[in-house]
PDB file of N, CA, C and O in Angstrom:
ATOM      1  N   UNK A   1       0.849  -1.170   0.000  1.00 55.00           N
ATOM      2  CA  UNK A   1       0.000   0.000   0.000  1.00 55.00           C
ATOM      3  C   UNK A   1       0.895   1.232   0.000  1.00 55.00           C
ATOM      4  O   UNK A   1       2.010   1.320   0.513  1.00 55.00           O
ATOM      5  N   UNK A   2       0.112   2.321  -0.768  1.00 55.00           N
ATOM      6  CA  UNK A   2       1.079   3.711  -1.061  1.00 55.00           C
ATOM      7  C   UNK A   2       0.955   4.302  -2.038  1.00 55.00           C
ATOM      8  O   UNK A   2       1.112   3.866  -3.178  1.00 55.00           O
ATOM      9  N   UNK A   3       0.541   5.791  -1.587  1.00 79.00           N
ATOM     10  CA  UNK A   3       0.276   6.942  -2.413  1.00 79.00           C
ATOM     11  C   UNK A   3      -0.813   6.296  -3.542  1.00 79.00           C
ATOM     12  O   UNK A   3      -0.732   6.089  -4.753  1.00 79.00           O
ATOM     13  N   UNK A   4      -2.080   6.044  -2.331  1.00 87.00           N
ATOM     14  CA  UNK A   4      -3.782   5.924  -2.935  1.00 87.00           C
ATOM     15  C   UNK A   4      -3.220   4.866  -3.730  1.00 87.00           C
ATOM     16  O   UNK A   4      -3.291   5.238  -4.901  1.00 87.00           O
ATOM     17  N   UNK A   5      -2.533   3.372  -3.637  1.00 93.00           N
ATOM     18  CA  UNK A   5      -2.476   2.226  -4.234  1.00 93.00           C
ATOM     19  C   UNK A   5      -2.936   1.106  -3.233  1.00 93.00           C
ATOM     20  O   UNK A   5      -3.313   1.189  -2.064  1.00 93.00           O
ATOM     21  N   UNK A   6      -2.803   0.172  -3.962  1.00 94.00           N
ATOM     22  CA  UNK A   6      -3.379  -1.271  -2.647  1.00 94.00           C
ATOM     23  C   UNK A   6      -3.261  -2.256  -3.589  1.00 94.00           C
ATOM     24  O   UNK A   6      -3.968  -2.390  -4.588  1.00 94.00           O
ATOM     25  N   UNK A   7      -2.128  -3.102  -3.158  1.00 95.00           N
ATOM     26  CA  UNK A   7      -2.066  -4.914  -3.876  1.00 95.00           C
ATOM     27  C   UNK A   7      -2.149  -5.706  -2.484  1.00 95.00           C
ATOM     28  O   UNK A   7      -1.540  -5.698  -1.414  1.00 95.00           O
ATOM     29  N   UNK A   8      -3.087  -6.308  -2.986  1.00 96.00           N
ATOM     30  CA  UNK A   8      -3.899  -7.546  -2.462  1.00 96.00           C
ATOM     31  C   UNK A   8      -3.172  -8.924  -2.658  1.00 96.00           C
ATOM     32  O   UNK A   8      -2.660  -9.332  -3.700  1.00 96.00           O
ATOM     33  N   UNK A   9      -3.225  -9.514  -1.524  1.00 97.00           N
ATOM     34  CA  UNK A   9      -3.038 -10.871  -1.908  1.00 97.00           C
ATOM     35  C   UNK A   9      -3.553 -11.551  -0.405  1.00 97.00           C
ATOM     36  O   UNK A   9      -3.280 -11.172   0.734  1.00 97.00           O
ATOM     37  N   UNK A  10      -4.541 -12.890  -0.934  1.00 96.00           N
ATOM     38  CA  UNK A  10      -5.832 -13.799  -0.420  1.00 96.00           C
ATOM     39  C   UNK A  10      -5.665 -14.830  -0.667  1.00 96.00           C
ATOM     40  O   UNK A  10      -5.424 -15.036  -1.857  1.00 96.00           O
ATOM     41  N   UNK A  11      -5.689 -15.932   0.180  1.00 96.00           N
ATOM     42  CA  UNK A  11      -5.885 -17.099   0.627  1.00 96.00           C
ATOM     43  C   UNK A  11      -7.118 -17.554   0.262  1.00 96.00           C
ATOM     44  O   UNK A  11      -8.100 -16.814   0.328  1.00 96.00           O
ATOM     45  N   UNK A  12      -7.185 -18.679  -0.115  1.00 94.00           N
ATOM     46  CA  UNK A  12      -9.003 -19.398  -0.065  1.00 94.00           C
ATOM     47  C   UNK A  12      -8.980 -20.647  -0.803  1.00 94.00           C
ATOM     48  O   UNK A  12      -8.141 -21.099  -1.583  1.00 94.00           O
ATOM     49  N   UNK A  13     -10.416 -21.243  -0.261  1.00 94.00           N
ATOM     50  CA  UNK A  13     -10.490 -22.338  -0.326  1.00 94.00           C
ATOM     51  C   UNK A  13     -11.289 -22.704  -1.207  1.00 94.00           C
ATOM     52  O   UNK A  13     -12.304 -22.401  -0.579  1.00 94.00           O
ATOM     53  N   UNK A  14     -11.860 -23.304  -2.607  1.00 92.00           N
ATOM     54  CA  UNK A  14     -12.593 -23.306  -3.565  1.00 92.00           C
ATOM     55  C   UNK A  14     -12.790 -24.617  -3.328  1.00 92.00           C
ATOM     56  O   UNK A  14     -12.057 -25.505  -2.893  1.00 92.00           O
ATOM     57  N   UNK A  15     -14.636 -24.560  -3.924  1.00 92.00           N
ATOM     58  CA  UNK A  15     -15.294 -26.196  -3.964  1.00 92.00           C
ATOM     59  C   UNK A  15     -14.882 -26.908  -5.451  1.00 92.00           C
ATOM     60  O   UNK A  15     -14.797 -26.276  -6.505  1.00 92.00           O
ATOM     61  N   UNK A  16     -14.626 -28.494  -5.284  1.00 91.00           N
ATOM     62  CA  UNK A  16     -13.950 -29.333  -6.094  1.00 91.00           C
ATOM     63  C   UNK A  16     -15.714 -29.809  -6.225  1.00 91.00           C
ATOM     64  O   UNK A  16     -16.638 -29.887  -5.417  1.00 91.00           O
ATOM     65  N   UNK A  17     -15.486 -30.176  -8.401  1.00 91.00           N
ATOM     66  CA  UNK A  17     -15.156 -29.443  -9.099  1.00 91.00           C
ATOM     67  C   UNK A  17     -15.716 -28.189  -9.298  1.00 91.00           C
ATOM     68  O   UNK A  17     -16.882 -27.969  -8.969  1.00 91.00           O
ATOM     69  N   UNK A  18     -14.776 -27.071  -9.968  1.00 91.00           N
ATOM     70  CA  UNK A  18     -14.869 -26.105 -10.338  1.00 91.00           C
ATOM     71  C   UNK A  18     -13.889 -25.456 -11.424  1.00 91.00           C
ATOM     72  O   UNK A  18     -12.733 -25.878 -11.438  1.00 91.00           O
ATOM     73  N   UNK A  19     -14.189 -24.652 -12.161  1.00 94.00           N
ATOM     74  CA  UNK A  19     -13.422 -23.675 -12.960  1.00 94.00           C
ATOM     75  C   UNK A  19     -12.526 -22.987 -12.299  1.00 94.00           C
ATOM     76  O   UNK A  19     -12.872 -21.877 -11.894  1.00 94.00           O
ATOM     77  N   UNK A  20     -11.150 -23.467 -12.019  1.00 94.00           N
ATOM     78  CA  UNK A  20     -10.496 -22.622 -11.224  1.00 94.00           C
ATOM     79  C   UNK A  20      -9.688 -21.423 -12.002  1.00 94.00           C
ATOM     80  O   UNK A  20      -9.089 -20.624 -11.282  1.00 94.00           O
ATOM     81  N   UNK A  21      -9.652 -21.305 -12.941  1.00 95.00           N
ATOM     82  CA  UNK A  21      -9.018 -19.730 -14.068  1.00 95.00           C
ATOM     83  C   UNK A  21     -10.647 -18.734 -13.881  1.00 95.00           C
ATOM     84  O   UNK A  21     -10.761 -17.551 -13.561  1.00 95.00           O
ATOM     85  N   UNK A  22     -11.690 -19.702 -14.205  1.00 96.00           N
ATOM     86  CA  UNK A  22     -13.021 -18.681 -13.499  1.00 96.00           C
ATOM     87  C   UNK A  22     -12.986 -18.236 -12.505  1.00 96.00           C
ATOM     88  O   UNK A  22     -12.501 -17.139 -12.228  1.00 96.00           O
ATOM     89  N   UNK A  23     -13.535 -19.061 -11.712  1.00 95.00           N
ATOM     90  CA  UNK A  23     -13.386 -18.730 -10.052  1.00 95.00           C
ATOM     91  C   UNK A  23     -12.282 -17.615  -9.835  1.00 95.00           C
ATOM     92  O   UNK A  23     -12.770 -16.532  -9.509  1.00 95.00           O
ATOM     93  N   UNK A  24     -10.848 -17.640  -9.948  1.00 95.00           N
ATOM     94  CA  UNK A  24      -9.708 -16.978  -9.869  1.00 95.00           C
ATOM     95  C   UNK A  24     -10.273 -15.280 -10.142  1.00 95.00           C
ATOM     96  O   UNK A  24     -10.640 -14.411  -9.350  1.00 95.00           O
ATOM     97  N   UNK A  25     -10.131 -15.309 -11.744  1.00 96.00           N
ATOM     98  CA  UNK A  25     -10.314 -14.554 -11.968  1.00 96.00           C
ATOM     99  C   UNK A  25     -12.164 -13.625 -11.505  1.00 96.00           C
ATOM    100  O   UNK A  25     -12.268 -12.402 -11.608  1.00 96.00           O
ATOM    101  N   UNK A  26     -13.016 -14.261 -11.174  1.00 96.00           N
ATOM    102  CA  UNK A  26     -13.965 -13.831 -10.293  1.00 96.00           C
ATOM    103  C   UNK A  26     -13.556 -13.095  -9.069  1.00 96.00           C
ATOM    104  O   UNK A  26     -13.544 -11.895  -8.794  1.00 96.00           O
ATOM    105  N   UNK A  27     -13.260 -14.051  -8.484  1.00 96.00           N
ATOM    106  CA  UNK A  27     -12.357 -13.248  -7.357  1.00 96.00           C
ATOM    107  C   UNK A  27     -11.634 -12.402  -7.161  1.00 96.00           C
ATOM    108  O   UNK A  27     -11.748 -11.765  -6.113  1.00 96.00           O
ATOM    109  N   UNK A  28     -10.733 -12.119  -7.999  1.00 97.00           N
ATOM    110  CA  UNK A  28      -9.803 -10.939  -8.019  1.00 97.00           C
ATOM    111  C   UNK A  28     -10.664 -10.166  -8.396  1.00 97.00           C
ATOM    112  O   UNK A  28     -11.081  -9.625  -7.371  1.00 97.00           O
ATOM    113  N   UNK A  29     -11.317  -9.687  -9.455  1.00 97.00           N
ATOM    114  CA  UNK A  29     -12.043  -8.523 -10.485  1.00 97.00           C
ATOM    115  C   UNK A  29     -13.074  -8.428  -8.654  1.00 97.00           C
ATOM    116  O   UNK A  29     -12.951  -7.399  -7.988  1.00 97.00           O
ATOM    117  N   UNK A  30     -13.605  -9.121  -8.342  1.00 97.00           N
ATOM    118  CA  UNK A  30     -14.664  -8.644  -7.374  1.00 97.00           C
ATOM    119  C   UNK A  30     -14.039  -8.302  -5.779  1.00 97.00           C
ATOM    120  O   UNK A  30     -14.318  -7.264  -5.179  1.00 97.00           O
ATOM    121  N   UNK A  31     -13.415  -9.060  -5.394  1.00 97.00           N
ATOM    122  CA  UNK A  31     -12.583  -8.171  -4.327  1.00 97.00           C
ATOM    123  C   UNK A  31     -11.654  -6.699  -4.790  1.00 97.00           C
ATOM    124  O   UNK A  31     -11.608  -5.706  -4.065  1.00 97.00           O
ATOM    125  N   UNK A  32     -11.187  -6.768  -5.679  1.00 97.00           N
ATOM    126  CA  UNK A  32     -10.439  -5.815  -6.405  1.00 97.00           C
ATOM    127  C   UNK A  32     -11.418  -4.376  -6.290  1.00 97.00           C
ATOM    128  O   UNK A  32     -10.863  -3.463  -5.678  1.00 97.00           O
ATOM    129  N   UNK A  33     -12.529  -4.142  -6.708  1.00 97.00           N
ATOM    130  CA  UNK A  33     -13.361  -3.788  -7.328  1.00 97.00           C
ATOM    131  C   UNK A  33     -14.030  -3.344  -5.464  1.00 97.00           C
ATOM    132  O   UNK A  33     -14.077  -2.176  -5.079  1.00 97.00           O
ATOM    133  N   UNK A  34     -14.327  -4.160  -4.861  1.00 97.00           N
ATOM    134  CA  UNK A  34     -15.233  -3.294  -3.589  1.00 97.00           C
ATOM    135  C   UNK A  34     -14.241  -2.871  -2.988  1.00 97.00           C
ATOM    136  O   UNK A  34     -14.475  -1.827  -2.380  1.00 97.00           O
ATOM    137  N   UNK A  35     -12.605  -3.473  -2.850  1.00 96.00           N
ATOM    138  CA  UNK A  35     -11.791  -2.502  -2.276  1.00 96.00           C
ATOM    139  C   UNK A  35     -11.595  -1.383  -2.525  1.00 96.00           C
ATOM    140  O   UNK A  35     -11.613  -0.400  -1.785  1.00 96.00           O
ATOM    141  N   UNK A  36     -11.399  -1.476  -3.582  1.00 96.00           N
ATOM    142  CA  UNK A  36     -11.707   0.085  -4.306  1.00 96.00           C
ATOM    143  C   UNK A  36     -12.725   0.606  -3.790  1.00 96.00           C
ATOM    144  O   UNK A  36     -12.392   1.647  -3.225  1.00 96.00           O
ATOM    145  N   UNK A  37     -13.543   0.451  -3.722  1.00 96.00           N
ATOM    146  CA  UNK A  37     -15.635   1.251  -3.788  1.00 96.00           C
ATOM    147  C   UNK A  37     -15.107   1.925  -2.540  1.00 96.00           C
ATOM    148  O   UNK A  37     -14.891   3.116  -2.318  1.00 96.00           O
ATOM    149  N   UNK A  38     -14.905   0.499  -1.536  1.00 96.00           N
ATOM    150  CA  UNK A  38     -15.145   0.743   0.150  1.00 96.00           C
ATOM    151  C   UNK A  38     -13.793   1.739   0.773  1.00 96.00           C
ATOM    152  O   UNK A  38     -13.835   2.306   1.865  1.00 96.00           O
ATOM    153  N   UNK A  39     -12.812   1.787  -0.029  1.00 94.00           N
ATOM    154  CA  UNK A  39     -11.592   2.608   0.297  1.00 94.00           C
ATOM    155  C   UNK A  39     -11.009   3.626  -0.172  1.00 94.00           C
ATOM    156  O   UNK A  39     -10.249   4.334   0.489  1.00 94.00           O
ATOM    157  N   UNK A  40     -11.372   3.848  -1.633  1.00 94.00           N
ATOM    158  CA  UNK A  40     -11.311   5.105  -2.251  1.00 94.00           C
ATOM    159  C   UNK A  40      -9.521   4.845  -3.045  1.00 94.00           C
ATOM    160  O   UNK A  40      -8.979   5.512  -3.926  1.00 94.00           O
ATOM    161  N   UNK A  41      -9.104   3.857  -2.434  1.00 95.00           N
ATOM    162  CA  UNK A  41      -7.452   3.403  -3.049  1.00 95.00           C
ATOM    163  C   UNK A  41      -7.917   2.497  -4.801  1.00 95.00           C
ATOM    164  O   UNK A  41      -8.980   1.899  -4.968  1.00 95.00           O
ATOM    165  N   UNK A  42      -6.910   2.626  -5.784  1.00 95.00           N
ATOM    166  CA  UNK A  42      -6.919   1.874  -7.136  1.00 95.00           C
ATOM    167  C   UNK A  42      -6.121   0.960  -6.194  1.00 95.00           C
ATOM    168  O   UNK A  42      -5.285   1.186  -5.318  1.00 95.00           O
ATOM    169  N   UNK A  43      -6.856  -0.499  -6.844  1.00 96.00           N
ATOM    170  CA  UNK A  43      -6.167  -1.743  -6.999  1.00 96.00           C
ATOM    171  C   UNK A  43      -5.626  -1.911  -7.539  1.00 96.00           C
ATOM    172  O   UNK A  43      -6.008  -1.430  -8.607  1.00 96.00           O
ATOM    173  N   UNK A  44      -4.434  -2.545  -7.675  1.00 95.00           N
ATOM    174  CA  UNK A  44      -3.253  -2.241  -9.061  1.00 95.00           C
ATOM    175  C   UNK A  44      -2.866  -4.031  -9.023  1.00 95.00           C
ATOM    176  O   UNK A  44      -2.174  -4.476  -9.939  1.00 95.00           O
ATOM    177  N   UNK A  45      -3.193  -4.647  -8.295  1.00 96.00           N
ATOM    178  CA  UNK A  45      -2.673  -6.109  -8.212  1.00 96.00           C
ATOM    179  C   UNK A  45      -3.957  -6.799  -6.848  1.00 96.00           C
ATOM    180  O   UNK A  45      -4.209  -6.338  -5.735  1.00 96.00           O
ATOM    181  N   UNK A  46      -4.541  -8.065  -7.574  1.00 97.00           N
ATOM    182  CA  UNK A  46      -4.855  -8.602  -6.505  1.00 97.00           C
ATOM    183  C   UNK A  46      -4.135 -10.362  -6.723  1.00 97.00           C
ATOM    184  O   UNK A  46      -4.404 -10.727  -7.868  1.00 97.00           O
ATOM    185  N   UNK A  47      -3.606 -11.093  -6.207  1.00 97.00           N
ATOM    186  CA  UNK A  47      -2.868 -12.476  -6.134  1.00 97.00           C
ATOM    187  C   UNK A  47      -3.799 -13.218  -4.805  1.00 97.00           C
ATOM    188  O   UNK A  47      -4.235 -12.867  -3.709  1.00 97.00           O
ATOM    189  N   UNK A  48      -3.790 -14.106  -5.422  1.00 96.00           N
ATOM    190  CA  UNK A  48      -4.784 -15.164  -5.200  1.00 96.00           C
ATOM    191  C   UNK A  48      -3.584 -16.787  -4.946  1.00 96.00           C
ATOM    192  O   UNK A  48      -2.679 -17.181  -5.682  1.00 96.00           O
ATOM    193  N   UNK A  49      -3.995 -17.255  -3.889  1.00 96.00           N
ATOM    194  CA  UNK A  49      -3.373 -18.302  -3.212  1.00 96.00           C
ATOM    195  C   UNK A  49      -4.277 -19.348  -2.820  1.00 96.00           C
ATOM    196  O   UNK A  49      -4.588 -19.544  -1.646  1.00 96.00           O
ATOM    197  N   UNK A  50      -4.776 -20.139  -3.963  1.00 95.00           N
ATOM    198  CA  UNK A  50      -5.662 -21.629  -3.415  1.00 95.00           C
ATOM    199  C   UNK A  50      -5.251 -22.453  -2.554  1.00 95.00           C
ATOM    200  O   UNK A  50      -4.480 -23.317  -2.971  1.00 95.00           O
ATOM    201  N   UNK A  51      -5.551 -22.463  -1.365  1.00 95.00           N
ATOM    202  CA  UNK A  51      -4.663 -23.733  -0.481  1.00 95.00           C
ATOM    203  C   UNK A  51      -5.784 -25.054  -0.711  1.00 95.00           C
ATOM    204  O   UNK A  51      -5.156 -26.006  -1.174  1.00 95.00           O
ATOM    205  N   UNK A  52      -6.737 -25.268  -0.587  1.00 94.00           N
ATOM    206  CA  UNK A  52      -7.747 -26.497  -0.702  1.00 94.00           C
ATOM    207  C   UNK A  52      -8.553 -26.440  -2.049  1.00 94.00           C
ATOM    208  O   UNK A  52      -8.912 -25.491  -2.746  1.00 94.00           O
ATOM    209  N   UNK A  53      -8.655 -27.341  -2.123  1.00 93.00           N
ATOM    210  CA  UNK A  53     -10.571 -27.966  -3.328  1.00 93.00           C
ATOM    211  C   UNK A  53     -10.913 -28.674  -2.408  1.00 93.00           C
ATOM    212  O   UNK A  53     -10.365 -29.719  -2.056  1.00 93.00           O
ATOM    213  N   UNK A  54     -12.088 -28.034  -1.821  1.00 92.00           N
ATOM    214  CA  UNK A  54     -13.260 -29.099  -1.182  1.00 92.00           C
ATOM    215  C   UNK A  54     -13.726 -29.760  -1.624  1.00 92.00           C
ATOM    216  O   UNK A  54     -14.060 -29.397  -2.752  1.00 92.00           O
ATOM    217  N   UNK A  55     -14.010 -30.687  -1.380  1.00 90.00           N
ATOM    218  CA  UNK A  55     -15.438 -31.372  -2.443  1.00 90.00           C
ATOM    219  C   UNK A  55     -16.907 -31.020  -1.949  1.00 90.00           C
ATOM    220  O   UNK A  55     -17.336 -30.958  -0.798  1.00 90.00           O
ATOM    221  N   UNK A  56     -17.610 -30.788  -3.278  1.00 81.00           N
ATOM    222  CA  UNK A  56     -18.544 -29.934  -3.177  1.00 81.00           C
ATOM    223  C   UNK A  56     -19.742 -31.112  -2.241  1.00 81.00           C
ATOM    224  O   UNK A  56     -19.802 -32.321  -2.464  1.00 81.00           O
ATOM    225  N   UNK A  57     -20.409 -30.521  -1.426  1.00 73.00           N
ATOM    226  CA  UNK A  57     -21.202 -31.708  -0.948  1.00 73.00           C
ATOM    227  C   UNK A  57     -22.461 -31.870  -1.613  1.00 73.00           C
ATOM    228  O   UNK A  57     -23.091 -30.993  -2.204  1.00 73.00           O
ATOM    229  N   UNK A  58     -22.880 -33.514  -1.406  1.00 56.00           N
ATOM    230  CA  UNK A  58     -24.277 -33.777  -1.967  1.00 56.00           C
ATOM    231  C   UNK A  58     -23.730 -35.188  -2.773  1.00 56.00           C
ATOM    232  O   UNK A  58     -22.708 -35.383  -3.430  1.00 56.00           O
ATOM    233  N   UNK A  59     -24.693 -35.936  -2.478  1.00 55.00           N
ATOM    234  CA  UNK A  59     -24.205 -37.311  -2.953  1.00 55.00           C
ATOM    235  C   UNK A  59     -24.026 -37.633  -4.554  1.00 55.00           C
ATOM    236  O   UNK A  59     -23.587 -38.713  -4.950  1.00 55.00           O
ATOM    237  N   UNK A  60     -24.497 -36.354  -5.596  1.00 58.00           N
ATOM    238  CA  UNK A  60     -23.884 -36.490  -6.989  1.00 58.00           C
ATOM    239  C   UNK A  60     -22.631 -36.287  -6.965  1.00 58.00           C
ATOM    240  O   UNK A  60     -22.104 -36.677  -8.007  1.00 58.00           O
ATOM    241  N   UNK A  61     -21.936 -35.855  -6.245  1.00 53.00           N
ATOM    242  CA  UNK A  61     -20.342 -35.505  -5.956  1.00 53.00           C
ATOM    243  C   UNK A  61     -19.279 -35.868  -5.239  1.00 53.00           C
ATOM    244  O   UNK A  61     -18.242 -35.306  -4.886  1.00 53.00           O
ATOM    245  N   UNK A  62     -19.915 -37.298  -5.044  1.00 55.00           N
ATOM    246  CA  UNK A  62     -19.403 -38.210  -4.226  1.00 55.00           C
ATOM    247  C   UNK A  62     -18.606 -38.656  -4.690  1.00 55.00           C
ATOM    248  O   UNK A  62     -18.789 -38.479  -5.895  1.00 55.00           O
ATOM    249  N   UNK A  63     -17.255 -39.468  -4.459  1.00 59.00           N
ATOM    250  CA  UNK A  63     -16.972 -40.585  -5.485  1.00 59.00           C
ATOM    251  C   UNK A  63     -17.038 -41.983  -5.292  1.00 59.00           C
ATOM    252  O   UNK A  63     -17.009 -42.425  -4.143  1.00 59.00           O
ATOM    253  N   UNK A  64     -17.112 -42.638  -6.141  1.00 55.00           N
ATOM    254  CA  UNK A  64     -17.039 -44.304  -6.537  1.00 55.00           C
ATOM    255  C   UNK A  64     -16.006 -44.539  -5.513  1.00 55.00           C
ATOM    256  O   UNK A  64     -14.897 -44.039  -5.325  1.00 55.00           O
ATOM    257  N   UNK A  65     -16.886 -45.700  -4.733  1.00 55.00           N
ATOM    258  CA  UNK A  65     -15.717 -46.514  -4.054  1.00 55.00           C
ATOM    259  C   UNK A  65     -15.965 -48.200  -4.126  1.00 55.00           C
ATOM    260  O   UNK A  65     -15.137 -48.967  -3.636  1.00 55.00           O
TER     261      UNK A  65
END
């Protein structure tokens, strides 16, 4: 952060399966975007760090055992 800038970088956990270049890029453009709104700073970088794929629950998403 500096002189009305702000790079971001977030942790998270996304449900398995999914589009993860979607998802990604969802995420950045929309956190990016209310930081801005809610702070009045340009986002100039947001980085994104997947640590998990959950698996999504519900027994179509189960797997074969």
């Amino acid at each position: 952060m500096g002189s009305g800038t702000a790079r971001l970088g977030l942790t998270l956990d996304l449900p398995y399966p999914t589009d993860l270049a979607g998802a990604s890029r969802h995420v950045q453009q929309y956190v990016g975007e209310r930081v801005a709104h809610l702070t009045g700073m340009r986002v100039t970088e947001v980085t994104l760090a997947i640590e998990h794929l959950a698996p999504a629950a519900g027994p179509e998403h189960r797997r074969v055992q």
